[in-house]
PDB file of N, CA and C in Angstrom:
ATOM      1  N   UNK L   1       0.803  -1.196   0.000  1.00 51.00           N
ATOM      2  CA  UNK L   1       0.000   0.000   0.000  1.00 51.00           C
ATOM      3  C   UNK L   1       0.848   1.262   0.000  1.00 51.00           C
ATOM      4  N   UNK L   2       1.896   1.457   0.631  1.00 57.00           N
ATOM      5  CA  UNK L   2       2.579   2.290   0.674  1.00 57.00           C
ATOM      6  C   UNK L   2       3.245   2.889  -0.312  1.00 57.00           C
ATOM      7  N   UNK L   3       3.718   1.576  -1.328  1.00 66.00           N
ATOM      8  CA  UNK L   3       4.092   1.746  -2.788  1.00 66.00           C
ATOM      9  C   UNK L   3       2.899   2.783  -3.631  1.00 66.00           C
ATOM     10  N   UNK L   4       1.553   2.176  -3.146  1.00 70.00           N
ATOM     11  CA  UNK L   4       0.854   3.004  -4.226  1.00 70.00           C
ATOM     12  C   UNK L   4       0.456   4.667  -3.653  1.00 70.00           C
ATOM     13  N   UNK L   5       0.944   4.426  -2.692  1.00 71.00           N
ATOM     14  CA  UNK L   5       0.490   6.173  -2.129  1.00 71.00           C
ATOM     15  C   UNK L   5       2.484   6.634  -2.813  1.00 71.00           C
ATOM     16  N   UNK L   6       3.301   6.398  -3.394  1.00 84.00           N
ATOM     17  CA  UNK L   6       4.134   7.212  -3.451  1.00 84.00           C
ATOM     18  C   UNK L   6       3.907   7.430  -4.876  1.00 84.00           C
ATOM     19  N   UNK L   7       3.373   6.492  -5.537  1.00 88.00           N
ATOM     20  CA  UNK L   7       2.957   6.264  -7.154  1.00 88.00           C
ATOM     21  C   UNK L   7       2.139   7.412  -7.102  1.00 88.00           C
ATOM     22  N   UNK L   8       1.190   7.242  -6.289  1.00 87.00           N
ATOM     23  CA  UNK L   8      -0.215   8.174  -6.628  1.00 87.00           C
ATOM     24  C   UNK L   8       0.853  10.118  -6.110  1.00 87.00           C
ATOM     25  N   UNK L   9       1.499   9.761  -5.416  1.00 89.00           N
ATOM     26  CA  UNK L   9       1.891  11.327  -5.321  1.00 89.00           C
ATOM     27  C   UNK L   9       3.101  11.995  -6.642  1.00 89.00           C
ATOM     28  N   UNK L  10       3.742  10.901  -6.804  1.00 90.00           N
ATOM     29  CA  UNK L  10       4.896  10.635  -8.103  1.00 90.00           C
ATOM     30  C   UNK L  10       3.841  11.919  -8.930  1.00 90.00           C
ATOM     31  N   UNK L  11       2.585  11.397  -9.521  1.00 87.00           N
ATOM     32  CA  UNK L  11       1.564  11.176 -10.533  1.00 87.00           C
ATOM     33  C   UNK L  11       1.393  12.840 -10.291  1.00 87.00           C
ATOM     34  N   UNK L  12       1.080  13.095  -9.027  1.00 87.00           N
ATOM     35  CA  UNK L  12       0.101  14.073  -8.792  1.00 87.00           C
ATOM     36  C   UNK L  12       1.259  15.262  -8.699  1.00 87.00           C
ATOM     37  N   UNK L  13       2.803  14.958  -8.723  1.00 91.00           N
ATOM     38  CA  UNK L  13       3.684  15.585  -8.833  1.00 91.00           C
ATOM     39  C   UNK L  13       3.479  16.218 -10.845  1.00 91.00           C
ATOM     40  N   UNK L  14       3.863  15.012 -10.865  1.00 89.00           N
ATOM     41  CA  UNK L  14       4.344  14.791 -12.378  1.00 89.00           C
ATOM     42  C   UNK L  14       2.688  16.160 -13.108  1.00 89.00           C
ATOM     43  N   UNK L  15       1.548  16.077 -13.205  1.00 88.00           N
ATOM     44  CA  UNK L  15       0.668  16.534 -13.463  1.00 88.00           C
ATOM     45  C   UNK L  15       0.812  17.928 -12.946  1.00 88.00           C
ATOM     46  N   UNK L  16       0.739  18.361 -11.646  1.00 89.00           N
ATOM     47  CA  UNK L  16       1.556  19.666 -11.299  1.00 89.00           C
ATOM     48  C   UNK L  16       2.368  20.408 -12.419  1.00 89.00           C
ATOM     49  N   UNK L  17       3.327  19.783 -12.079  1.00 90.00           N
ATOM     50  CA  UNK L  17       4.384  20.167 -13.083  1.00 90.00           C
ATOM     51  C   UNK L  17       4.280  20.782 -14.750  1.00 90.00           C
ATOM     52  N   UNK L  18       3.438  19.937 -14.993  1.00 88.00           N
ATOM     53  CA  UNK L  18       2.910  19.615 -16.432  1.00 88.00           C
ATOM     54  C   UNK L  18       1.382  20.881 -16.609  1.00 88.00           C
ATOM     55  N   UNK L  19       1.143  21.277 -15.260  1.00 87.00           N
ATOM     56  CA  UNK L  19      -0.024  21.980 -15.481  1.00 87.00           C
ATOM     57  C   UNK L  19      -1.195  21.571 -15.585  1.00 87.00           C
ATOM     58  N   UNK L  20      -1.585  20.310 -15.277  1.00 83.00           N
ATOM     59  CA  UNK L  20      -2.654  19.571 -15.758  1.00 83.00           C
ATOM     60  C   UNK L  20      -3.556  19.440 -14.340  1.00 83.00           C
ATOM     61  N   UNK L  21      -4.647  19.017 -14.722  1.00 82.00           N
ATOM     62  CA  UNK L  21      -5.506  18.803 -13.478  1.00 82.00           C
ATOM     63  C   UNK L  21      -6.220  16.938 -13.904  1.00 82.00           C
ATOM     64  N   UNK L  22      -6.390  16.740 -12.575  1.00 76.00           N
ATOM     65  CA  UNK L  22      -7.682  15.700 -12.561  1.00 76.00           C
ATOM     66  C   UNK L  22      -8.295  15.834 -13.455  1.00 76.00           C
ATOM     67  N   UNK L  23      -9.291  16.908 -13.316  1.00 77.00           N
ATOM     68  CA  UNK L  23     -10.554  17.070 -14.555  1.00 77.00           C
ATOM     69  C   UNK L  23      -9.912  17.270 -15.531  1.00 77.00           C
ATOM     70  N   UNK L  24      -8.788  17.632 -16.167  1.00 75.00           N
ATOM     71  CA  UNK L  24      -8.762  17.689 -17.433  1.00 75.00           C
ATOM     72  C   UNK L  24      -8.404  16.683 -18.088  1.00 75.00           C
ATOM     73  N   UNK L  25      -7.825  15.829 -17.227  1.00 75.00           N
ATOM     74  CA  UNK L  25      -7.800  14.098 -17.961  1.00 75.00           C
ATOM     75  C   UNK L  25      -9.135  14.100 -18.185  1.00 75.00           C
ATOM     76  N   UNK L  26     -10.047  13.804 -17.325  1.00 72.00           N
ATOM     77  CA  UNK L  26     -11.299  13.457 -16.983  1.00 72.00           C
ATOM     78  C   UNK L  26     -12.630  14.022 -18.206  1.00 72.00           C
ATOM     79  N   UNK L  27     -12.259  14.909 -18.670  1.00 67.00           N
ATOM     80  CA  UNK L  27     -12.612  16.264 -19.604  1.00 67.00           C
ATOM     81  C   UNK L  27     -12.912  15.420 -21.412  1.00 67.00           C
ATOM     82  N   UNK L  28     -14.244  15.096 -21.483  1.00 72.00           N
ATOM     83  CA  UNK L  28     -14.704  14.933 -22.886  1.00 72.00           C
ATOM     84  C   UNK L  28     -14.715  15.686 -23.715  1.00 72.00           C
ATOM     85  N   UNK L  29     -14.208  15.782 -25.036  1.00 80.00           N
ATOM     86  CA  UNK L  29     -14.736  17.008 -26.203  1.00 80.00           C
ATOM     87  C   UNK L  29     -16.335  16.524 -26.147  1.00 80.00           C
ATOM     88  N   UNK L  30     -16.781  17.701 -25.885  1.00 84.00           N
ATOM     89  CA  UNK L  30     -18.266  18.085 -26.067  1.00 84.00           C
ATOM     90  C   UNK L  30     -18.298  18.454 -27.745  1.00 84.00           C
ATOM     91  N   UNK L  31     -19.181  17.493 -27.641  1.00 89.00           N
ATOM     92  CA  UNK L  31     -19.898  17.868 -29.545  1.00 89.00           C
ATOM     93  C   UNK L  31     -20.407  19.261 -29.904  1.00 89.00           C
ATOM     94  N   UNK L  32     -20.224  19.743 -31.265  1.00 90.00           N
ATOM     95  CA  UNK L  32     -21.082  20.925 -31.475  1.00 90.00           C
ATOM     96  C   UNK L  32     -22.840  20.633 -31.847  1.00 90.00           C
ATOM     97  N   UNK L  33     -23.530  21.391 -31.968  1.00 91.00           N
ATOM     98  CA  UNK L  33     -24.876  21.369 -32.400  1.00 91.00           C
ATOM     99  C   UNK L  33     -24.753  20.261 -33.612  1.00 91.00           C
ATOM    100  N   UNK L  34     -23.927  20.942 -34.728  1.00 92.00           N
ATOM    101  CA  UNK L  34     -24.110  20.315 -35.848  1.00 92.00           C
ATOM    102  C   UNK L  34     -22.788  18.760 -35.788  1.00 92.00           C
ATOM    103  N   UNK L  35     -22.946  18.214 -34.636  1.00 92.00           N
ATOM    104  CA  UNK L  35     -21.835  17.744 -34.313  1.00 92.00           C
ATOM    105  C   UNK L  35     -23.264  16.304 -33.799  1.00 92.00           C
ATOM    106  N   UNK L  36     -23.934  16.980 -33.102  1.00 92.00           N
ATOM    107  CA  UNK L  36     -24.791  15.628 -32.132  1.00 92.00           C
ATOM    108  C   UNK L  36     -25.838  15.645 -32.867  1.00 92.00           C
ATOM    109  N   UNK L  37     -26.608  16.601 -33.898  1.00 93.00           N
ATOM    110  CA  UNK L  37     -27.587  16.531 -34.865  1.00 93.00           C
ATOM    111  C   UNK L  37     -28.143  15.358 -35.343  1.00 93.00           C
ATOM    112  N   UNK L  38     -27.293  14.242 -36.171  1.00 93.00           N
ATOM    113  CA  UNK L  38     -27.534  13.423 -36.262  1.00 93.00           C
ATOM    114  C   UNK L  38     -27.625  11.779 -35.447  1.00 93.00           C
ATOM    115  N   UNK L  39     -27.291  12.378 -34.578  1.00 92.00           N
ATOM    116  CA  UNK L  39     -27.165  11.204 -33.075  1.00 92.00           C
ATOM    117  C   UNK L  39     -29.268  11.827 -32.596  1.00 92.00           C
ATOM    118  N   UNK L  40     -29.132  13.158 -32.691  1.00 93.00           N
ATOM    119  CA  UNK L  40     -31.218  13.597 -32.296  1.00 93.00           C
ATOM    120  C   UNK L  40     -31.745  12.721 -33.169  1.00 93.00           C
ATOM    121  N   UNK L  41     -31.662  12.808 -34.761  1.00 94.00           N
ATOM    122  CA  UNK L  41     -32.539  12.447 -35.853  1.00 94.00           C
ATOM    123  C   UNK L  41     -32.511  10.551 -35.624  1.00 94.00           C
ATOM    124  N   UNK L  42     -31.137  10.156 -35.124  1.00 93.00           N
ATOM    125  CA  UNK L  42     -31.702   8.663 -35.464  1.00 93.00           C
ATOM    126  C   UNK L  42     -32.110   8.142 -34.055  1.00 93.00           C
ATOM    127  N   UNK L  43     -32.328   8.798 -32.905  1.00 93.00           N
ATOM    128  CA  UNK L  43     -33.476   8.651 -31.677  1.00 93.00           C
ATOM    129  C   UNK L  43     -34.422   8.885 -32.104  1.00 93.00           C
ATOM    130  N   UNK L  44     -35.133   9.688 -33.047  1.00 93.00           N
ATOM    131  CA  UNK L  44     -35.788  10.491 -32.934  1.00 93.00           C
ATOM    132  C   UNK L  44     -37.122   9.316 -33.759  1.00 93.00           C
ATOM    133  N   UNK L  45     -38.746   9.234 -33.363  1.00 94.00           N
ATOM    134  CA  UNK L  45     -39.196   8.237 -33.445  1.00 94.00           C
ATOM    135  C   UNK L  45     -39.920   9.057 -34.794  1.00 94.00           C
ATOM    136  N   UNK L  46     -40.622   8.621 -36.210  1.00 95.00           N
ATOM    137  CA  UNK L  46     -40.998   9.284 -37.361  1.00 95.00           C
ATOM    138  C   UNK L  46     -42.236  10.479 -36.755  1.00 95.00           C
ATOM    139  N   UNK L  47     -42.883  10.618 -35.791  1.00 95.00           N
ATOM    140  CA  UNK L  47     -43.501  11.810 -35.467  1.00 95.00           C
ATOM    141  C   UNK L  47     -43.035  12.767 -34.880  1.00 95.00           C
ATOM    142  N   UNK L  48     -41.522  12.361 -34.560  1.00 94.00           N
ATOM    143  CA  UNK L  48     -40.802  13.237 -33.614  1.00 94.00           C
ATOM    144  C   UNK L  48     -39.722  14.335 -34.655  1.00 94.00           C
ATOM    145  N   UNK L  49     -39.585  13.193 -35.639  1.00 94.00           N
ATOM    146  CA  UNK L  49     -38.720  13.723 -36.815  1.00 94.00           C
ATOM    147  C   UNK L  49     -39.823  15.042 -38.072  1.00 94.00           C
ATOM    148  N   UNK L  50     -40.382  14.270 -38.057  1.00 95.00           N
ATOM    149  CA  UNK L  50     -42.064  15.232 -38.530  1.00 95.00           C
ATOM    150  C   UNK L  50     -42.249  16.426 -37.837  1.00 95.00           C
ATOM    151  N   UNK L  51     -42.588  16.348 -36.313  1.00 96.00           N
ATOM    152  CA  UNK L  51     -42.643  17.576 -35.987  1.00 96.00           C
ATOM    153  C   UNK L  51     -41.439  18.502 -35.884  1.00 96.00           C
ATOM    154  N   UNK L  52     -40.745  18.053 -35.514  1.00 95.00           N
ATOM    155  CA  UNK L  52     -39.452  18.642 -35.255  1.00 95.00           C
ATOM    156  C   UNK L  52     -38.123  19.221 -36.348  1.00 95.00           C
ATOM    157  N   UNK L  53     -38.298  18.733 -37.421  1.00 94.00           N
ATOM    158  CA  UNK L  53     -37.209  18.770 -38.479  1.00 94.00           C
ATOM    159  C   UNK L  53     -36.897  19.871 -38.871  1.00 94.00           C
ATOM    160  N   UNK L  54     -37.534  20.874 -39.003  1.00 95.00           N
ATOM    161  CA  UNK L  54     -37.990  22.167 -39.296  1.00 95.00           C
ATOM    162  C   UNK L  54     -36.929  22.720 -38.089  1.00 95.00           C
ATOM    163  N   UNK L  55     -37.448  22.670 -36.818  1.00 94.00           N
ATOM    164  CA  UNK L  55     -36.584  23.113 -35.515  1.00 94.00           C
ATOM    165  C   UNK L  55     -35.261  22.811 -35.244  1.00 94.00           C
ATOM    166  N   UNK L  56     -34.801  21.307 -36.023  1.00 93.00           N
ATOM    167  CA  UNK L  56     -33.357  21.062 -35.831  1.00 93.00           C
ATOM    168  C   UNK L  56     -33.108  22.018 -36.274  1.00 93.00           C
ATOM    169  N   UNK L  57     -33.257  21.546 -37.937  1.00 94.00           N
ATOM    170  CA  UNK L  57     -32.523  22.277 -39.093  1.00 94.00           C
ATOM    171  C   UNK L  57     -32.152  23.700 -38.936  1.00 94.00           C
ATOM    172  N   UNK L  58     -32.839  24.417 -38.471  1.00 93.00           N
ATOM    173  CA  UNK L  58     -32.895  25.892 -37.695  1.00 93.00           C
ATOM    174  C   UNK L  58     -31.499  25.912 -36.553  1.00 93.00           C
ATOM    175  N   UNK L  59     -31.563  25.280 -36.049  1.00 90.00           N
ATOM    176  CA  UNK L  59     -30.634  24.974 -34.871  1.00 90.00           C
ATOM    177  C   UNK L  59     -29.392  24.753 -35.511  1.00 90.00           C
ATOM    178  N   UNK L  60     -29.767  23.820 -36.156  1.00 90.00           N
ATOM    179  CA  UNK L  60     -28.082  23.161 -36.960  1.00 90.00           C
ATOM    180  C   UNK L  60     -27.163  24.425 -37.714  1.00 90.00           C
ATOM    181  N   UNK L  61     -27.948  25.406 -38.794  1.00 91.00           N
ATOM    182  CA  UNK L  61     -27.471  26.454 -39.266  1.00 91.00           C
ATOM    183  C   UNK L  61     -27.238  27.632 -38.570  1.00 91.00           C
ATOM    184  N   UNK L  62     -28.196  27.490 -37.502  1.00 90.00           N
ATOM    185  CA  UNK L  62     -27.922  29.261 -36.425  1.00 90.00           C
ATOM    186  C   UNK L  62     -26.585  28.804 -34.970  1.00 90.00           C
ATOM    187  N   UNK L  63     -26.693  27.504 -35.238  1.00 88.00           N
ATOM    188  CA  UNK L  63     -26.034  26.917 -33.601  1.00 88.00           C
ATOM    189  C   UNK L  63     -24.807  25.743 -33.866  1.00 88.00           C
ATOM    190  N   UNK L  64     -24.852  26.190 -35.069  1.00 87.00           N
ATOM    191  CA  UNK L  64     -23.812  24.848 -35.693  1.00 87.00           C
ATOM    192  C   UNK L  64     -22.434  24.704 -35.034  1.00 87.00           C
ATOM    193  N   UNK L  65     -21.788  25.565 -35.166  1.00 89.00           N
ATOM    194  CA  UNK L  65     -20.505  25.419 -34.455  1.00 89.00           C
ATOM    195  C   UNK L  65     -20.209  25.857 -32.471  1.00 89.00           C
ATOM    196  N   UNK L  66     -21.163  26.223 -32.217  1.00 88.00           N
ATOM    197  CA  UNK L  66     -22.117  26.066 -30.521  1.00 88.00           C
ATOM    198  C   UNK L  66     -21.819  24.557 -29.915  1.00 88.00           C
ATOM    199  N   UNK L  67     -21.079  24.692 -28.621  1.00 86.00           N
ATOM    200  CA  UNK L  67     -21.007  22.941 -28.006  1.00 86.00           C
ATOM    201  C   UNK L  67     -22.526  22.876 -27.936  1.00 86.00           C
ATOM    202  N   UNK L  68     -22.944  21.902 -27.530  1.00 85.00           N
ATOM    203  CA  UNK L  68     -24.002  21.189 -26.650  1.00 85.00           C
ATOM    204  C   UNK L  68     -24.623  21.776 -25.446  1.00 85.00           C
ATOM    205  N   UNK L  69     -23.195  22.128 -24.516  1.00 82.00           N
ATOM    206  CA  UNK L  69     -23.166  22.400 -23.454  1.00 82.00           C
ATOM    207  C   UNK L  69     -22.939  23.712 -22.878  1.00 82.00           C
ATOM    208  N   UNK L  70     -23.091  24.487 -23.665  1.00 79.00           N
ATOM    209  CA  UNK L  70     -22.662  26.196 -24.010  1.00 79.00           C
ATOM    210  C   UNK L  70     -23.919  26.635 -23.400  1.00 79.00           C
ATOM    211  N   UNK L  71     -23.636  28.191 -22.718  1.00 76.00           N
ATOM    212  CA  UNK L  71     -24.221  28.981 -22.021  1.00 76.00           C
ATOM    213  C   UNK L  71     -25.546  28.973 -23.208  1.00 76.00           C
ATOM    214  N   UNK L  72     -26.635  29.677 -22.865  1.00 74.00           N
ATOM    215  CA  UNK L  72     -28.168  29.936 -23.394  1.00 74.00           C
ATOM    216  C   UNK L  72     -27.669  30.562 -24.649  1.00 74.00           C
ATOM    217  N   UNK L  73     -27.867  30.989 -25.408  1.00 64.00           N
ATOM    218  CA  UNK L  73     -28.325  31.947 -26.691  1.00 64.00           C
ATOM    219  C   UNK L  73     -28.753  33.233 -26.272  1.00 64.00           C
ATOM    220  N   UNK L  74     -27.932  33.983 -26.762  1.00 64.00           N
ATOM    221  CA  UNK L  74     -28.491  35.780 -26.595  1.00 64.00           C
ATOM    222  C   UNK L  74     -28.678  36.186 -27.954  1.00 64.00           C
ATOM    223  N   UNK L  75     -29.795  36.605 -27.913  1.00 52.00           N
ATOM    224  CA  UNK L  75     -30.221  37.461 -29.440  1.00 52.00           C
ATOM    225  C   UNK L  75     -29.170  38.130 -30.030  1.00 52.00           C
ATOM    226  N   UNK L  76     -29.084  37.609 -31.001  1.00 57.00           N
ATOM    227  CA  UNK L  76     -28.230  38.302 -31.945  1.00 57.00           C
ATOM    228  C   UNK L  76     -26.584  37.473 -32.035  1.00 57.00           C
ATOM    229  N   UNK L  77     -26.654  36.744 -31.320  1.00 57.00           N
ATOM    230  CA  UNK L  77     -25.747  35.887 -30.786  1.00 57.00           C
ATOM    231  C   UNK L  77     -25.326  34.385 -31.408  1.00 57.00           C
ATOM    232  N   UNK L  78     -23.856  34.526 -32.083  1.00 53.00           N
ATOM    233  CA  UNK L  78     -23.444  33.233 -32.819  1.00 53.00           C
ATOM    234  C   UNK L  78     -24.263  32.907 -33.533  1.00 53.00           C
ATOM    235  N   UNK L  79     -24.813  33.804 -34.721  1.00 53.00           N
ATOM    236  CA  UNK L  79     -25.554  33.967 -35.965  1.00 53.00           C
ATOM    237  C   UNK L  79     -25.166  32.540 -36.878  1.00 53.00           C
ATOM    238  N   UNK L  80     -25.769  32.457 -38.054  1.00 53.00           N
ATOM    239  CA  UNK L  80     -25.677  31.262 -39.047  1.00 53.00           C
ATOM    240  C   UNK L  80     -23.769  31.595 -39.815  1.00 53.00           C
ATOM    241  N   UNK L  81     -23.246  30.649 -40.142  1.00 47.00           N
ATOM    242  CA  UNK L  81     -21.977  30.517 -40.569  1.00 47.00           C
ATOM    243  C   UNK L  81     -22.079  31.426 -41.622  1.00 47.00           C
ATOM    244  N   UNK L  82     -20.882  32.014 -42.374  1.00 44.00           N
ATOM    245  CA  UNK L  82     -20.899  32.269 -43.332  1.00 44.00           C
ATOM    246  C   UNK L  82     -20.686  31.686 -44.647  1.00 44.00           C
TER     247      UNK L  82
END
């Protein structure tokens, strides 16, 4: 046991050093809008795709390059690509 508490501090040295944190190992690339788009459409059940397609598609061009996980939308805000 003792071995692994000098490993685990070695580690937590070594990461220090390096600038790194826990969470940023830990840390997924979050998809963009037009990134998880097609992961919605093939959940998505044929009345869901019906009502909704109209609303992606909107999303996909105004929010396309937008993570997932990004603050709300402010008017006027991260407009359609050029």
């Amino acid at each position: 046991m003792a071995g692994d508490f000098d490993k685990a501090e070695l580690v937590r040295r070594l990461l220090s050093e390096l600038g790194v944190t826990l969470s940023d190992l830990s840390a997924r690339a979050v998809p963009t809008v037009a990134e998880y788009m097609p992961q919605v459409r093939a959940a998505a059940s044929n009345w869901q795709l019906k009502a909704y397609q109209a609303h992606w598609r909107r999303a996909e061009v105004n929010l396309c390059r937008r993570r997932v996980n990004a603050d709300p939308v402010r008017a006027g805000e991260n407009g359609p690509t050029p």
